[in-house]
Structure formats: C-alpha cells, structure tokens
mmCIF file with all atom_site columns, C-alpha atoms in Angstrom:
data_model
loop_
_atom_site.group_PDB
_atom_site.id
_atom_site.type_symbol
_atom_site.label_atom_id
_atom_site.label_alt_id
_atom_site.label_comp_id
_atom_site.label_asym_id
_atom_site.label_entity_id
_atom_site.label_seq_id
_atom_site.pdbx_PDB_ins_code
_atom_site.Cartn_x
_atom_site.Cartn_y
_atom_site.Cartn_z
_atom_site.occupancy
_atom_site.B_iso_or_equiv
_atom_site.pdbx_formal_charge
_atom_site.auth_seq_id
_atom_site.auth_comp_id
_atom_site.auth_asym_id
_atom_site.auth_atom_id
_atom_site.pdbx_PDB_model_num
ATOM 1   C CA . MET A 1 1   ? -40.484 28.705  -9.175  1.00 0.00 ? 1   MET A CA 1
ATOM 2   C CA . LYS A 1 2   ? -41.368 25.965  -10.245 1.00 0.00 ? 2   LYS A CA 1
ATOM 3   C CA . LEU A 1 3   ? -37.261 25.375  -10.787 1.00 0.00 ? 3   LEU A CA 1
ATOM 4   C CA . PHE A 1 4   ? -37.097 24.721  -6.992  1.00 0.00 ? 4   PHE A CA 1
ATOM 5   C CA . ALA A 1 5   ? -40.684 22.718  -6.610  1.00 0.00 ? 5   ALA A CA 1
ATOM 6   C CA . SER A 1 6   ? -38.297 19.543  -8.348  1.00 0.00 ? 6   SER A CA 1
ATOM 7   C CA . LEU A 1 7   ? -35.384 20.834  -6.167  1.00 0.00 ? 7   LEU A CA 1
ATOM 8   C CA . PRO A 1 8   ? -35.639 16.851  -4.828  1.00 0.00 ? 8   PRO A CA 1
ATOM 9   C CA . LEU A 1 9   ? -36.000 15.520  -8.016  1.00 0.00 ? 9   LEU A CA 1
ATOM 10  C CA . VAL A 1 10  ? -32.986 16.476  -9.648  1.00 0.00 ? 10  VAL A CA 1
ATOM 11  C CA . ILE A 1 11  ? -30.970 15.293  -6.082  1.00 0.00 ? 11  ILE A CA 1
ATOM 12  C CA . PHE A 1 12  ? -32.794 11.974  -6.232  1.00 0.00 ? 12  PHE A CA 1
ATOM 13  C CA . SER A 1 13  ? -31.532 11.632  -9.595  1.00 0.00 ? 13  SER A CA 1
ATOM 14  C CA . ASN A 1 14  ? -28.512 13.346  -9.201  1.00 0.00 ? 14  ASN A CA 1
ATOM 15  C CA . ILE A 1 15  ? -27.721 10.974  -5.736  1.00 0.00 ? 15  ILE A CA 1
ATOM 16  C CA . LEU A 1 16  ? -28.252 7.486   -8.233  1.00 0.00 ? 16  LEU A CA 1
ATOM 17  C CA . LEU A 1 17  ? -25.617 9.134   -10.795 1.00 0.00 ? 17  LEU A CA 1
ATOM 18  C CA . MET A 1 18  ? -23.210 9.488   -8.282  1.00 0.00 ? 18  MET A CA 1
ATOM 19  C CA . CYS A 1 19  ? -23.898 5.845   -7.105  1.00 0.00 ? 19  CYS A CA 1
ATOM 20  C CA . SER A 1 20  ? -23.329 4.597   -10.931 1.00 0.00 ? 20  SER A CA 1
ATOM 21  C CA . GLY A 1 21  ? -20.594 2.667   -12.688 1.00 0.00 ? 21  GLY A CA 1
ATOM 22  C CA . PRO A 1 22  ? -19.033 -0.462  -9.826  1.00 0.00 ? 22  PRO A CA 1
ATOM 23  C CA . SER A 1 23  ? -21.832 -1.772  -7.583  1.00 0.00 ? 23  SER A CA 1
ATOM 24  C CA . SER A 1 24  ? -17.956 -1.368  -5.047  1.00 0.00 ? 24  SER A CA 1
ATOM 25  C CA . VAL A 1 25  ? -15.652 1.976   -4.155  1.00 0.00 ? 25  VAL A CA 1
ATOM 26  C CA . SER A 1 26  ? -13.396 -0.977  -3.150  1.00 0.00 ? 26  SER A CA 1
ATOM 27  C CA . GLY A 1 27  ? -12.968 -2.799  -6.493  1.00 0.00 ? 27  GLY A CA 1
ATOM 28  C CA . SER A 1 28  ? -11.985 -7.116  -6.645  1.00 0.00 ? 28  SER A CA 1
ATOM 29  C CA . SER A 1 29  ? -8.509  -7.111  -5.675  1.00 0.00 ? 29  SER A CA 1
ATOM 30  C CA . SER A 1 30  ? -6.533  -10.881 -6.969  1.00 0.00 ? 30  SER A CA 1
ATOM 31  C CA . TYR A 1 31  ? -4.111  -11.530 -4.081  1.00 0.00 ? 31  TYR A CA 1
ATOM 32  C CA . TYR A 1 32  ? -0.892  -13.285 -5.015  1.00 0.00 ? 32  TYR A CA 1
ATOM 33  C CA . ARG A 1 33  ? 1.795   -13.966 -2.792  1.00 0.00 ? 33  ARG A CA 1
ATOM 34  C CA . ALA A 1 34  ? 4.956   -15.616 -3.529  1.00 0.00 ? 34  ALA A CA 1
ATOM 35  C CA . ASP A 1 35  ? 6.718   -18.009 -0.805  1.00 0.00 ? 35  ASP A CA 1
ATOM 36  C CA . SER A 1 36  ? 10.157  -19.176 -2.382  1.00 0.00 ? 36  SER A CA 1
ATOM 37  C CA . TYR A 1 37  ? 11.357  -15.081 -3.243  1.00 0.00 ? 37  TYR A CA 1
ATOM 38  C CA . PRO A 1 38  ? 13.407  -14.717 -5.658  1.00 0.00 ? 38  PRO A CA 1
ATOM 39  C CA . SER A 1 39  ? 12.969  -17.890 -7.552  1.00 0.00 ? 39  SER A CA 1
ATOM 40  C CA . SER A 1 40  ? 8.570   -17.840 -8.341  1.00 0.00 ? 40  SER A CA 1
ATOM 41  C CA . ALA A 1 41  ? 7.898   -14.064 -6.746  1.00 0.00 ? 41  ALA A CA 1
ATOM 42  C CA . ALA A 1 42  ? 11.046  -12.264 -8.469  1.00 0.00 ? 42  ALA A CA 1
ATOM 43  C CA . HIS A 1 43  ? 8.776   -13.312 -12.481 1.00 0.00 ? 43  HIS A CA 1
ATOM 44  C CA . LEU A 1 44  ? 6.259   -13.027 -11.010 1.00 0.00 ? 44  LEU A CA 1
ATOM 45  C CA . SER A 1 45  ? 7.450   -8.764  -9.791  1.00 0.00 ? 45  SER A CA 1
ATOM 46  C CA . GLU A 1 46  ? 9.301   -8.600  -13.002 1.00 0.00 ? 46  GLU A CA 1
ATOM 47  C CA . ASN A 1 47  ? 6.439   -8.885  -14.715 1.00 0.00 ? 47  ASN A CA 1
ATOM 48  C CA . ALA A 1 48  ? 4.487   -7.371  -13.360 1.00 0.00 ? 48  ALA A CA 1
ATOM 49  C CA . LEU A 1 49  ? 5.702   -4.138  -12.502 1.00 0.00 ? 49  LEU A CA 1
ATOM 50  C CA . ALA A 1 50  ? 6.203   -3.511  -16.184 1.00 0.00 ? 50  ALA A CA 1
ATOM 51  C CA . THR A 1 51  ? 1.943   -4.364  -16.552 1.00 0.00 ? 51  THR A CA 1
ATOM 52  C CA . PRO A 1 52  ? 0.617   -1.125  -15.488 1.00 0.00 ? 52  PRO A CA 1
ATOM 53  C CA . GLU A 1 53  ? 2.525   0.671   -18.466 1.00 0.00 ? 53  GLU A CA 1
ATOM 54  C CA . VAL A 1 54  ? 0.642   -1.201  -21.229 1.00 0.00 ? 54  VAL A CA 1
ATOM 55  C CA . PHE A 1 55  ? -2.907  -1.638  -19.624 1.00 0.00 ? 55  PHE A CA 1
ATOM 56  C CA . ASN A 1 56  ? -2.180  1.304   -17.263 1.00 0.00 ? 56  ASN A CA 1
ATOM 57  C CA . GLN A 1 57  ? -3.135  -1.606  -14.661 1.00 0.00 ? 57  GLN A CA 1
ATOM 58  C CA . LYS A 1 58  ? -2.385  -0.508  -10.534 1.00 0.00 ? 58  LYS A CA 1
ATOM 59  C CA . MET A 1 59  ? -0.788  -3.115  -8.667  1.00 0.00 ? 59  MET A CA 1
ATOM 60  C CA . ILE A 1 60  ? 0.266   -2.810  -5.075  1.00 0.00 ? 60  ILE A CA 1
ATOM 61  C CA . TYR A 1 61  ? 3.492   -4.508  -3.641  1.00 0.00 ? 61  TYR A CA 1
ATOM 62  C CA . THR A 1 62  ? 4.715   -5.157  -0.112  1.00 0.00 ? 62  THR A CA 1
ATOM 63  C CA . ALA A 1 63  ? 7.150   -6.784  0.928   1.00 0.00 ? 63  ALA A CA 1
ATOM 64  C CA . SER A 1 64  ? 8.331   -8.678  3.877   1.00 0.00 ? 64  SER A CA 1
ATOM 65  C CA . ILE A 1 65  ? 11.609  -10.154 5.377   1.00 0.00 ? 65  ILE A CA 1
ATOM 66  C CA . GLU A 1 66  ? 12.699  -11.499 8.741   1.00 0.00 ? 66  GLU A CA 1
ATOM 67  C CA . VAL A 1 67  ? 16.688  -12.110 8.448   1.00 0.00 ? 67  VAL A CA 1
ATOM 68  C CA . LYS A 1 68  ? 18.883  -13.081 11.473  1.00 0.00 ? 68  LYS A CA 1
ATOM 69  C CA . VAL A 1 69  ? 22.285  -10.120 12.197  1.00 0.00 ? 69  VAL A CA 1
ATOM 70  C CA . LYS A 1 70  ? 25.375  -10.427 14.124  1.00 0.00 ? 70  LYS A CA 1
ATOM 71  C CA . GLU A 1 71  ? 24.567  -7.060  15.716  1.00 0.00 ? 71  GLU A CA 1
ATOM 72  C CA . ALA A 1 72  ? 21.008  -6.031  15.769  1.00 0.00 ? 72  ALA A CA 1
ATOM 73  C CA . ALA A 1 73  ? 22.205  -2.547  17.293  1.00 0.00 ? 73  ALA A CA 1
ATOM 74  C CA . THR A 1 74  ? 23.974  -1.299  13.050  1.00 0.00 ? 74  THR A CA 1
ATOM 75  C CA . ILE A 1 75  ? 21.420  -2.075  10.769  1.00 0.00 ? 75  ILE A CA 1
ATOM 76  C CA . PRO A 1 76  ? 19.119  0.455   11.651  1.00 0.00 ? 76  PRO A CA 1
ATOM 77  C CA . GLU A 1 77  ? 22.142  2.954   10.565  1.00 0.00 ? 77  GLU A CA 1
ATOM 78  C CA . ARG A 1 78  ? 21.714  0.589   7.126   1.00 0.00 ? 78  ARG A CA 1
ATOM 79  C CA . ILE A 1 79  ? 18.677  0.640   7.048   1.00 0.00 ? 79  ILE A CA 1
ATOM 80  C CA . LYS A 1 80  ? 18.821  4.653   6.055   1.00 0.00 ? 80  LYS A CA 1
ATOM 81  C CA . ALA A 1 81  ? 21.501  3.752   3.984   1.00 0.00 ? 81  ALA A CA 1
ATOM 82  C CA . ILE A 1 82  ? 19.220  1.414   1.336   1.00 0.00 ? 82  ILE A CA 1
ATOM 83  C CA . THR A 1 83  ? 16.756  3.133   2.184   1.00 0.00 ? 83  THR A CA 1
ATOM 84  C CA . ALA A 1 84  ? 18.586  6.302   0.705   1.00 0.00 ? 84  ALA A CA 1
ATOM 85  C CA . GLN A 1 85  ? 20.061  5.332   -2.387  1.00 0.00 ? 85  GLN A CA 1
ATOM 86  C CA . TYR A 1 86  ? 17.185  3.087   -3.919  1.00 0.00 ? 86  TYR A CA 1
ATOM 87  C CA . GLU A 1 87  ? 15.001  6.684   -3.150  1.00 0.00 ? 87  GLU A CA 1
ATOM 88  C CA . GLY A 1 88  ? 12.637  6.003   -0.695  1.00 0.00 ? 88  GLY A CA 1
ATOM 89  C CA . TYR A 1 89  ? 11.121  7.561   3.039   1.00 0.00 ? 89  TYR A CA 1
ATOM 90  C CA . ILE A 1 90  ? 10.880  5.344   6.040   1.00 0.00 ? 90  ILE A CA 1
ATOM 91  C CA . VAL A 1 91  ? 7.966   5.194   7.461   1.00 0.00 ? 91  VAL A CA 1
ATOM 92  C CA . ARG A 1 92  ? 8.951   3.931   10.936  1.00 0.00 ? 92  ARG A CA 1
ATOM 93  C CA . ILE A 1 93  ? 11.659  2.235   12.475  1.00 0.00 ? 93  ILE A CA 1
ATOM 94  C CA . SER A 1 94  ? 13.168  0.835   15.580  1.00 0.00 ? 94  SER A CA 1
ATOM 95  C CA . GLU A 1 95  ? 16.074  -1.540  17.339  1.00 0.00 ? 95  GLU A CA 1
ATOM 96  C CA . ARG A 1 96  ? 13.956  -4.772  16.280  1.00 0.00 ? 96  ARG A CA 1
ATOM 97  C CA . ASN A 1 97  ? 12.566  -3.688  12.539  1.00 0.00 ? 97  ASN A CA 1
ATOM 98  C CA . ALA A 1 98  ? 11.224  -1.579  10.224  1.00 0.00 ? 98  ALA A CA 1
ATOM 99  C CA . THR A 1 99  ? 8.926   0.440   7.999   1.00 0.00 ? 99  THR A CA 1
ATOM 100 C CA . ILE A 1 100 ? 9.961   1.784   4.284   1.00 0.00 ? 100 ILE A CA 1
ATOM 101 C CA . LYS A 1 101 ? 8.416   2.621   0.944   1.00 0.00 ? 101 LYS A CA 1
ATOM 102 C CA . VAL A 1 102 ? 10.858  3.171   -2.406  1.00 0.00 ? 102 VAL A CA 1
ATOM 103 C CA . PRO A 1 103 ? 10.268  2.935   -5.558  1.00 0.00 ? 103 PRO A CA 1
ATOM 104 C CA . ALA A 1 104 ? 7.793   0.542   -7.175  1.00 0.00 ? 104 ALA A CA 1
ATOM 105 C CA . ALA A 1 105 ? 10.703  -0.374  -10.554 1.00 0.00 ? 105 ALA A CA 1
ATOM 106 C CA . ARG A 1 106 ? 13.188  -0.360  -7.664  1.00 0.00 ? 106 ARG A CA 1
ATOM 107 C CA . LEU A 1 107 ? 11.800  -2.970  -5.585  1.00 0.00 ? 107 LEU A CA 1
ATOM 108 C CA . ASN A 1 108 ? 13.321  -5.887  -6.194  1.00 0.00 ? 108 ASN A CA 1
ATOM 109 C CA . GLU A 1 109 ? 16.261  -4.239  -5.669  1.00 0.00 ? 109 GLU A CA 1
ATOM 110 C CA . ALA A 1 110 ? 15.966  -3.051  -2.951  1.00 0.00 ? 110 ALA A CA 1
ATOM 111 C CA . VAL A 1 111 ? 14.744  -6.046  -0.634  1.00 0.00 ? 111 VAL A CA 1
ATOM 112 C CA . GLU A 1 112 ? 17.561  -7.829  -2.288  1.00 0.00 ? 112 GLU A CA 1
ATOM 113 C CA . ALA A 1 113 ? 19.577  -4.761  -0.630  1.00 0.00 ? 113 ALA A CA 1
ATOM 114 C CA . MET A 1 114 ? 17.780  -5.690  2.852   1.00 0.00 ? 114 MET A CA 1
ATOM 115 C CA . SER A 1 115 ? 17.931  -9.472  2.138   1.00 0.00 ? 115 SER A CA 1
ATOM 116 C CA . ALA A 1 116 ? 22.654  -8.789  3.023   1.00 0.00 ? 116 ALA A CA 1
ATOM 117 C CA . LEU A 1 117 ? 21.818  -7.007  6.399   1.00 0.00 ? 117 LEU A CA 1
ATOM 118 C CA . GLY A 1 118 ? 21.852  -11.256 7.330   1.00 0.00 ? 118 GLY A CA 1
ATOM 119 C CA . LYS A 1 119 ? 20.742  -14.418 7.295   1.00 0.00 ? 119 LYS A CA 1
ATOM 120 C CA . VAL A 1 120 ? 17.013  -14.705 4.975   1.00 0.00 ? 120 VAL A CA 1
ATOM 121 C CA . LYS A 1 121 ? 14.294  -16.953 7.355   1.00 0.00 ? 121 LYS A CA 1
ATOM 122 C CA . GLU A 1 122 ? 11.630  -15.449 5.362   1.00 0.00 ? 122 GLU A CA 1
ATOM 123 C CA . LYS A 1 123 ? 10.982  -13.611 2.198   1.00 0.00 ? 123 LYS A CA 1
ATOM 124 C CA . ARG A 1 124 ? 8.040   -12.822 0.864   1.00 0.00 ? 124 ARG A CA 1
ATOM 125 C CA . ILE A 1 125 ? 6.500   -10.509 -2.402  1.00 0.00 ? 125 ILE A CA 1
ATOM 126 C CA . VAL A 1 126 ? 2.639   -9.259  -2.116  1.00 0.00 ? 126 VAL A CA 1
ATOM 127 C CA . ALA A 1 127 ? 0.789   -7.772  -5.529  1.00 0.00 ? 127 ALA A CA 1
ATOM 128 C CA . GLN A 1 128 ? -2.857  -6.730  -4.908  1.00 0.00 ? 128 GLN A CA 1
ATOM 129 C CA . ASP A 1 129 ? -4.182  -5.286  -8.118  1.00 0.00 ? 129 ASP A CA 1
ATOM 130 C CA . VAL A 1 130 ? -6.473  -2.576  -7.013  1.00 0.00 ? 130 VAL A CA 1
ATOM 131 C CA . THR A 1 131 ? -7.279  -1.507  -11.000 1.00 0.00 ? 131 THR A CA 1
ATOM 132 C CA . ASP A 1 132 ? -11.394 -1.856  -9.802  1.00 0.00 ? 132 ASP A CA 1
ATOM 133 C CA . ALA A 1 133 ? -11.138 0.101   -7.248  1.00 0.00 ? 133 ALA A CA 1
ATOM 134 C CA . TYR A 1 134 ? -9.168  2.960   -8.750  1.00 0.00 ? 134 TYR A CA 1
ATOM 135 C CA . ASN A 1 135 ? -11.636 2.869   -11.188 1.00 0.00 ? 135 ASN A CA 1
ATOM 136 C CA . ASP A 1 136 ? -14.230 2.731   -10.017 1.00 0.00 ? 136 ASP A CA 1
ATOM 137 C CA . ALA A 1 137 ? -13.073 6.112   -7.595  1.00 0.00 ? 137 ALA A CA 1
ATOM 138 C CA . GLU A 1 138 ? -12.717 8.031   -10.486 1.00 0.00 ? 138 GLU A CA 1
ATOM 139 C CA . ILE A 1 139 ? -15.837 7.454   -12.730 1.00 0.00 ? 139 ILE A CA 1
ATOM 140 C CA . ARG A 1 140 ? -17.492 8.804   -8.740  1.00 0.00 ? 140 ARG A CA 1
ATOM 141 C CA . LEU A 1 141 ? -15.198 11.481  -8.414  1.00 0.00 ? 141 LEU A CA 1
ATOM 142 C CA . GLU A 1 142 ? -16.110 12.515  -12.249 1.00 0.00 ? 142 GLU A CA 1
ATOM 143 C CA . ASN A 1 143 ? -20.612 12.227  -11.707 1.00 0.00 ? 143 ASN A CA 1
ATOM 144 C CA . LEU A 1 144 ? -19.728 14.094  -8.102  1.00 0.00 ? 144 LEU A CA 1
ATOM 145 C CA . ILE A 1 145 ? -17.712 16.980  -9.306  1.00 0.00 ? 145 ILE A CA 1
ATOM 146 C CA . GLN A 1 146 ? -21.097 16.901  -12.529 1.00 0.00 ? 146 GLN A CA 1
ATOM 147 C CA . ALA A 1 147 ? -23.157 17.296  -9.311  1.00 0.00 ? 147 ALA A CA 1
ATOM 148 C CA . ARG A 1 148 ? -21.851 20.235  -8.196  1.00 0.00 ? 148 ARG A CA 1
ATOM 149 C CA . LYS A 1 149 ? -21.586 21.908  -11.539 1.00 0.00 ? 149 LYS A CA 1
ATOM 150 C CA . ARG A 1 150 ? -25.673 22.131  -11.461 1.00 0.00 ? 150 ARG A CA 1
ATOM 151 C CA . TYR A 1 151 ? -25.764 22.838  -7.792  1.00 0.00 ? 151 TYR A CA 1
ATOM 152 C CA . LEU A 1 152 ? -23.612 25.635  -8.515  1.00 0.00 ? 152 LEU A CA 1
ATOM 153 C CA . GLU A 1 153 ? -26.314 26.622  -11.636 1.00 0.00 ? 153 GLU A CA 1
ATOM 154 C CA . LEU A 1 154 ? -29.076 25.673  -8.886  1.00 0.00 ? 154 LEU A CA 1
ATOM 155 C CA . LEU A 1 155 ? -28.198 28.801  -6.097  1.00 0.00 ? 155 LEU A CA 1
ATOM 156 C CA . GLU A 1 156 ? -27.170 31.383  -9.243  1.00 0.00 ? 156 GLU A CA 1
ATOM 157 C CA . GLN A 1 157 ? -30.958 31.140  -9.737  1.00 0.00 ? 157 GLN A CA 1
ATOM 158 C CA . ALA A 1 158 ? -32.066 31.198  -6.592  1.00 0.00 ? 158 ALA A CA 1
ATOM 159 C CA . GLN A 1 159 ? -34.323 34.221  -6.107  1.00 0.00 ? 159 GLN A CA 1
ATOM 160 C CA . THR A 1 160 ? -35.127 32.774  -2.053  1.00 0.00 ? 160 THR A CA 1
ATOM 161 C CA . VAL A 1 161 ? -34.132 32.205  1.127   1.00 0.00 ? 161 VAL A CA 1
ATOM 162 C CA . GLU A 1 162 ? -34.889 29.075  1.596   1.00 0.00 ? 162 GLU A CA 1
ATOM 163 C CA . GLU A 1 163 ? -34.003 28.511  -2.141  1.00 0.00 ? 163 GLU A CA 1
ATOM 164 C CA . ILE A 1 164 ? -30.071 28.940  -1.152  1.00 0.00 ? 164 ILE A CA 1
ATOM 165 C CA . LEU A 1 165 ? -29.878 26.935  1.687   1.00 0.00 ? 165 LEU A CA 1
ATOM 166 C CA . LYS A 1 166 ? -31.107 23.955  0.190   1.00 0.00 ? 166 LYS A CA 1
ATOM 167 C CA . VAL A 1 167 ? -28.511 24.399  -2.327  1.00 0.00 ? 167 VAL A CA 1
ATOM 168 C CA . GLU A 1 168 ? -25.657 25.076  0.134   1.00 0.00 ? 168 GLU A CA 1
ATOM 169 C CA . LYS A 1 169 ? -26.648 21.932  2.361   1.00 0.00 ? 169 LYS A CA 1
ATOM 170 C CA . GLU A 1 170 ? -26.056 19.280  -1.156  1.00 0.00 ? 170 GLU A CA 1
ATOM 171 C CA . LEU A 1 171 ? -22.915 21.451  -2.365  1.00 0.00 ? 171 LEU A CA 1
ATOM 172 C CA . GLU A 1 172 ? -21.546 21.625  1.388   1.00 0.00 ? 172 GLU A CA 1
ATOM 173 C CA . ARG A 1 173 ? -22.345 17.646  1.418   1.00 0.00 ? 173 ARG A CA 1
ATOM 174 C CA . VAL A 1 174 ? -21.105 16.435  -3.079  1.00 0.00 ? 174 VAL A CA 1
ATOM 175 C CA . ASN A 1 175 ? -17.929 18.758  -0.968  1.00 0.00 ? 175 ASN A CA 1
ATOM 176 C CA . THR A 1 176 ? -17.592 15.985  1.375   1.00 0.00 ? 176 THR A CA 1
ATOM 177 C CA . GLU A 1 177 ? -17.848 13.693  -0.710  1.00 0.00 ? 177 GLU A CA 1
ATOM 178 C CA . ILE A 1 178 ? -15.329 15.001  -4.442  1.00 0.00 ? 178 ILE A CA 1
ATOM 179 C CA . GLU A 1 179 ? -12.651 15.764  -0.764  1.00 0.00 ? 179 GLU A CA 1
ATOM 180 C CA . THR A 1 180 ? -12.951 12.035  0.147   1.00 0.00 ? 180 THR A CA 1
ATOM 181 C CA . PHE A 1 181 ? -12.575 10.600  -3.302  1.00 0.00 ? 181 PHE A CA 1
ATOM 182 C CA . LYS A 1 182 ? -9.592  12.540  -3.955  1.00 0.00 ? 182 LYS A CA 1
ATOM 183 C CA . GLY A 1 183 ? -7.893  11.775  -0.745  1.00 0.00 ? 183 GLY A CA 1
ATOM 184 C CA . ARG A 1 184 ? -8.339  7.618   -1.428  1.00 0.00 ? 184 ARG A CA 1
ATOM 185 C CA . LEU A 1 185 ? -7.270  7.988   -5.784  1.00 0.00 ? 185 LEU A CA 1
ATOM 186 C CA . GLN A 1 186 ? -4.026  10.138  -3.719  1.00 0.00 ? 186 GLN A CA 1
ATOM 187 C CA . ARG A 1 187 ? -3.402  7.394   -1.393  1.00 0.00 ? 187 ARG A CA 1
ATOM 188 C CA . MET A 1 188 ? -3.151  5.463   -3.778  1.00 0.00 ? 188 MET A CA 1
ATOM 189 C CA . ASP A 1 189 ? -1.626  6.333   -5.853  1.00 0.00 ? 189 ASP A CA 1
ATOM 190 C CA . ASN A 1 190 ? 1.950   7.017   -3.553  1.00 0.00 ? 190 ASN A CA 1
ATOM 191 C CA . GLN A 1 191 ? 0.807   3.142   -2.530  1.00 0.00 ? 191 GLN A CA 1
ATOM 192 C CA . VAL A 1 192 ? 1.154   2.103   -6.678  1.00 0.00 ? 192 VAL A CA 1
ATOM 193 C CA . SER A 1 193 ? 4.374   4.602   -7.529  1.00 0.00 ? 193 SER A CA 1
ATOM 194 C CA . TYR A 1 194 ? 5.831   3.459   -3.614  1.00 0.00 ? 194 TYR A CA 1
ATOM 195 C CA . SER A 1 195 ? 6.071   -0.291  -3.311  1.00 0.00 ? 195 SER A CA 1
ATOM 196 C CA . GLU A 1 196 ? 6.168   -0.834  1.223   1.00 0.00 ? 196 GLU A CA 1
ATOM 197 C CA . ILE A 1 197 ? 8.574   -2.495  2.199   1.00 0.00 ? 197 ILE A CA 1
ATOM 198 C CA . TYR A 1 198 ? 9.055   -3.983  6.066   1.00 0.00 ? 198 TYR A CA 1
ATOM 199 C CA . VAL A 1 199 ? 12.176  -5.847  7.800   1.00 0.00 ? 199 VAL A CA 1
ATOM 200 C CA . GLN A 1 200 ? 12.644  -7.451  11.803  1.00 0.00 ? 200 GLN A CA 1
ATOM 201 C CA . TYR A 1 201 ? 15.967  -7.754  12.168  1.00 0.00 ? 201 TYR A CA 1
ATOM 202 C CA . ASP A 1 202 ? 16.504  -10.142 15.291  1.00 0.00 ? 202 ASP A CA 1
ATOM 203 C CA . GLN A 1 203 ? 20.744  -10.220 16.749  1.00 0.00 ? 203 GLN A CA 1
ATOM 204 C CA . LYS A 1 204 ? 21.785  -14.336 17.317  1.00 0.00 ? 204 LYS A CA 1
ATOM 205 C CA . VAL A 1 205 ? 22.402  -15.539 20.163  1.00 0.00 ? 205 VAL A CA 1
ATOM 206 C CA . LYS A 1 206 ? 25.639  -15.968 20.976  1.00 0.00 ? 206 LYS A CA 1
ATOM 207 C CA . PRO A 1 207 ? 26.265  -19.094 23.178  1.00 0.00 ? 207 PRO A CA 1
ATOM 208 C CA . GLY A 1 208 ? 28.360  -18.772 27.248  1.00 0.00 ? 208 GLY A CA 1
ATOM 209 C CA . VAL A 1 209 ? 31.138  -20.855 28.040  1.00 0.00 ? 209 VAL A CA 1
ATOM 210 C CA . LEU A 1 210 ? 28.495  -23.777 28.623  1.00 0.00 ? 210 LEU A CA 1
ATOM 211 C CA . GLY A 1 211 ? 27.404  -23.521 25.480  1.00 0.00 ? 211 GLY A CA 1
ATOM 212 C CA . TYR A 1 212 ? 31.016  -23.745 23.638  1.00 0.00 ? 212 TYR A CA 1
ATOM 213 C CA . VAL A 1 213 ? 31.416  -26.073 25.537  1.00 0.00 ? 213 VAL A CA 1
ATOM 214 C CA . PHE A 1 214 ? 28.656  -28.675 25.087  1.00 0.00 ? 214 PHE A CA 1
ATOM 215 C CA . LYS A 1 215 ? 29.205  -27.074 21.312  1.00 0.00 ? 215 LYS A CA 1
ATOM 216 C CA . GLY A 1 216 ? 32.675  -28.809 21.205  1.00 0.00 ? 216 GLY A CA 1
ATOM 217 C CA . LEU A 1 217 ? 31.308  -32.488 23.754  1.00 0.00 ? 217 LEU A CA 1
ATOM 218 C CA . TYR A 1 218 ? 28.043  -32.669 20.368  1.00 0.00 ? 218 TYR A CA 1
ATOM 219 C CA . ARG A 1 219 ? 31.757  -32.630 17.632  1.00 0.00 ? 219 ARG A CA 1
ATOM 220 C CA . GLY A 1 220 ? 32.800  -35.022 19.762  1.00 0.00 ? 220 GLY A CA 1
ATOM 221 C CA . VAL A 1 221 ? 30.284  -37.047 19.496  1.00 0.00 ? 221 VAL A CA 1
ATOM 222 C CA . ARG A 1 222 ? 28.790  -36.990 16.756  1.00 0.00 ? 222 ARG A CA 1
ATOM 223 C CA . TRP A 1 223 ? 32.449  -37.750 15.666  1.00 0.00 ? 223 TRP A CA 1
ATOM 224 C CA . LEU A 1 224 ? 32.858  -41.029 17.369  1.00 0.00 ? 224 LEU A CA 1
ATOM 225 C CA . PHE A 1 225 ? 29.692  -42.071 15.603  1.00 0.00 ? 225 PHE A CA 1
ATOM 226 C CA . VAL A 1 226 ? 30.136  -41.117 12.083  1.00 0.00 ? 226 VAL A CA 1
ATOM 227 C CA . ARG A 1 227 ? 33.397  -43.245 12.502  1.00 0.00 ? 227 ARG A CA 1
ATOM 228 C CA . GLY A 1 228 ? 32.200  -46.554 13.979  1.00 0.00 ? 228 GLY A CA 1
ATOM 229 C CA . GLY A 1 229 ? 28.874  -45.930 11.773  1.00 0.00 ? 229 GLY A CA 1
#
C-alpha cells in the first residue's frame, strides 16, 4: 500500500513533532539560597509559595537544619510527632539525622518546629524553579499521545504482517516514552506539593570531672583579669 510505503516518512515526522518545543527537558532552573533564615529566607519562602497559584509557577523547596541537642535518643520520636502534626511523612530517619516531607504550604511552620529541637547551628531553605522543565515535559507528553493516535490509525489499516510489525514497534517505543514523561511529571508534582526537610542532630558533649575543674579554673582566671583591668 502507498500509505505504508511512506511509513518511514510518517515516523520521521512524528519524531520531529515529539522533539518540538523547548530544547531541554530539564529546562532552566533558578536557585535561591537563604543563609540568614528566618529573616531573608522567610520572606523569600512566603512570597514564593504564593506565586504558583497566580502564575502556575512550579517551585520545589528543600530545607536543611543542623541542631545541637541534649538527648539525641529522644529526637527521632519528636521528629515523628512534628511530621504528623504538619501532615507530612518520614522518608528516612536514624539516630543522627532524618529526612521528612511536608506540604509545601506548611514548610515554614515545620522548619520552625524542627528548630525548637535544640540549638540551631545552621538553617537554610533552597528554592528551585522547575516551571520550564514541567511545561516542556507536558508538551512532549501531549505530542507523544498524538503520535500514538496516528500509529493506532495506521495499525487498523495494516494488511500485512510486515506492516503490522513496523507499526507495533513504533507503538511500543512511543508507549515507553509516554510512561517515562508521565513518571517525570508525577515526580515533579510530588516535589512541588511536598517540601523536603533534612534534619541533622548532634548531642552536646558533656565535660567529665576534669573538664568541669578546668572550666572552673578558666572562669576564675578570667574573673581575676577582669577585676585587675
């Protein structure tokens, strides 16, 4: 049939269609680092979290906290309680660190609750804009779905085993790519909806008997120098 004689041309046209749109699936992402949280980072997070509703922007937020605690053995249970309080879930947890996810809208609250576990050594929130990558993946997925429809139409018109095998081979490839892009979009949706918080907690080292002695001597000597001054 003339229709199937031109099948290679149809395949080439579909490949060009599927590759149309932005040149990179990953898109261009912007990173905003806030080392002075909660002052500047809180301002960034609160404003940015409200943006997607207006511009359909896709933002991924991750937070990291390092704290010194009195009793490290009690921290995992406290983290579990905080995670449940803010409707999140545990990704992994151990005696020294934990990774959790909470709804993006409750990230700031959860970060503040985690900060109360002990003395904060470092706290940071990072924002990543994946809007371009998300839109690119959506366009490519739609193009793949349209290509699958064309191949299904060709399959209905196939009359020989060779014609059927050619179309089925392309259908298999397209279906695989469709599932790949669906999975990519689902992952990004999850990352946008749920923010990740990494918490590292180290127990304060208590000085031994000699440590307290030297600590007392140090304070005494410092007091003498202050009085002498």
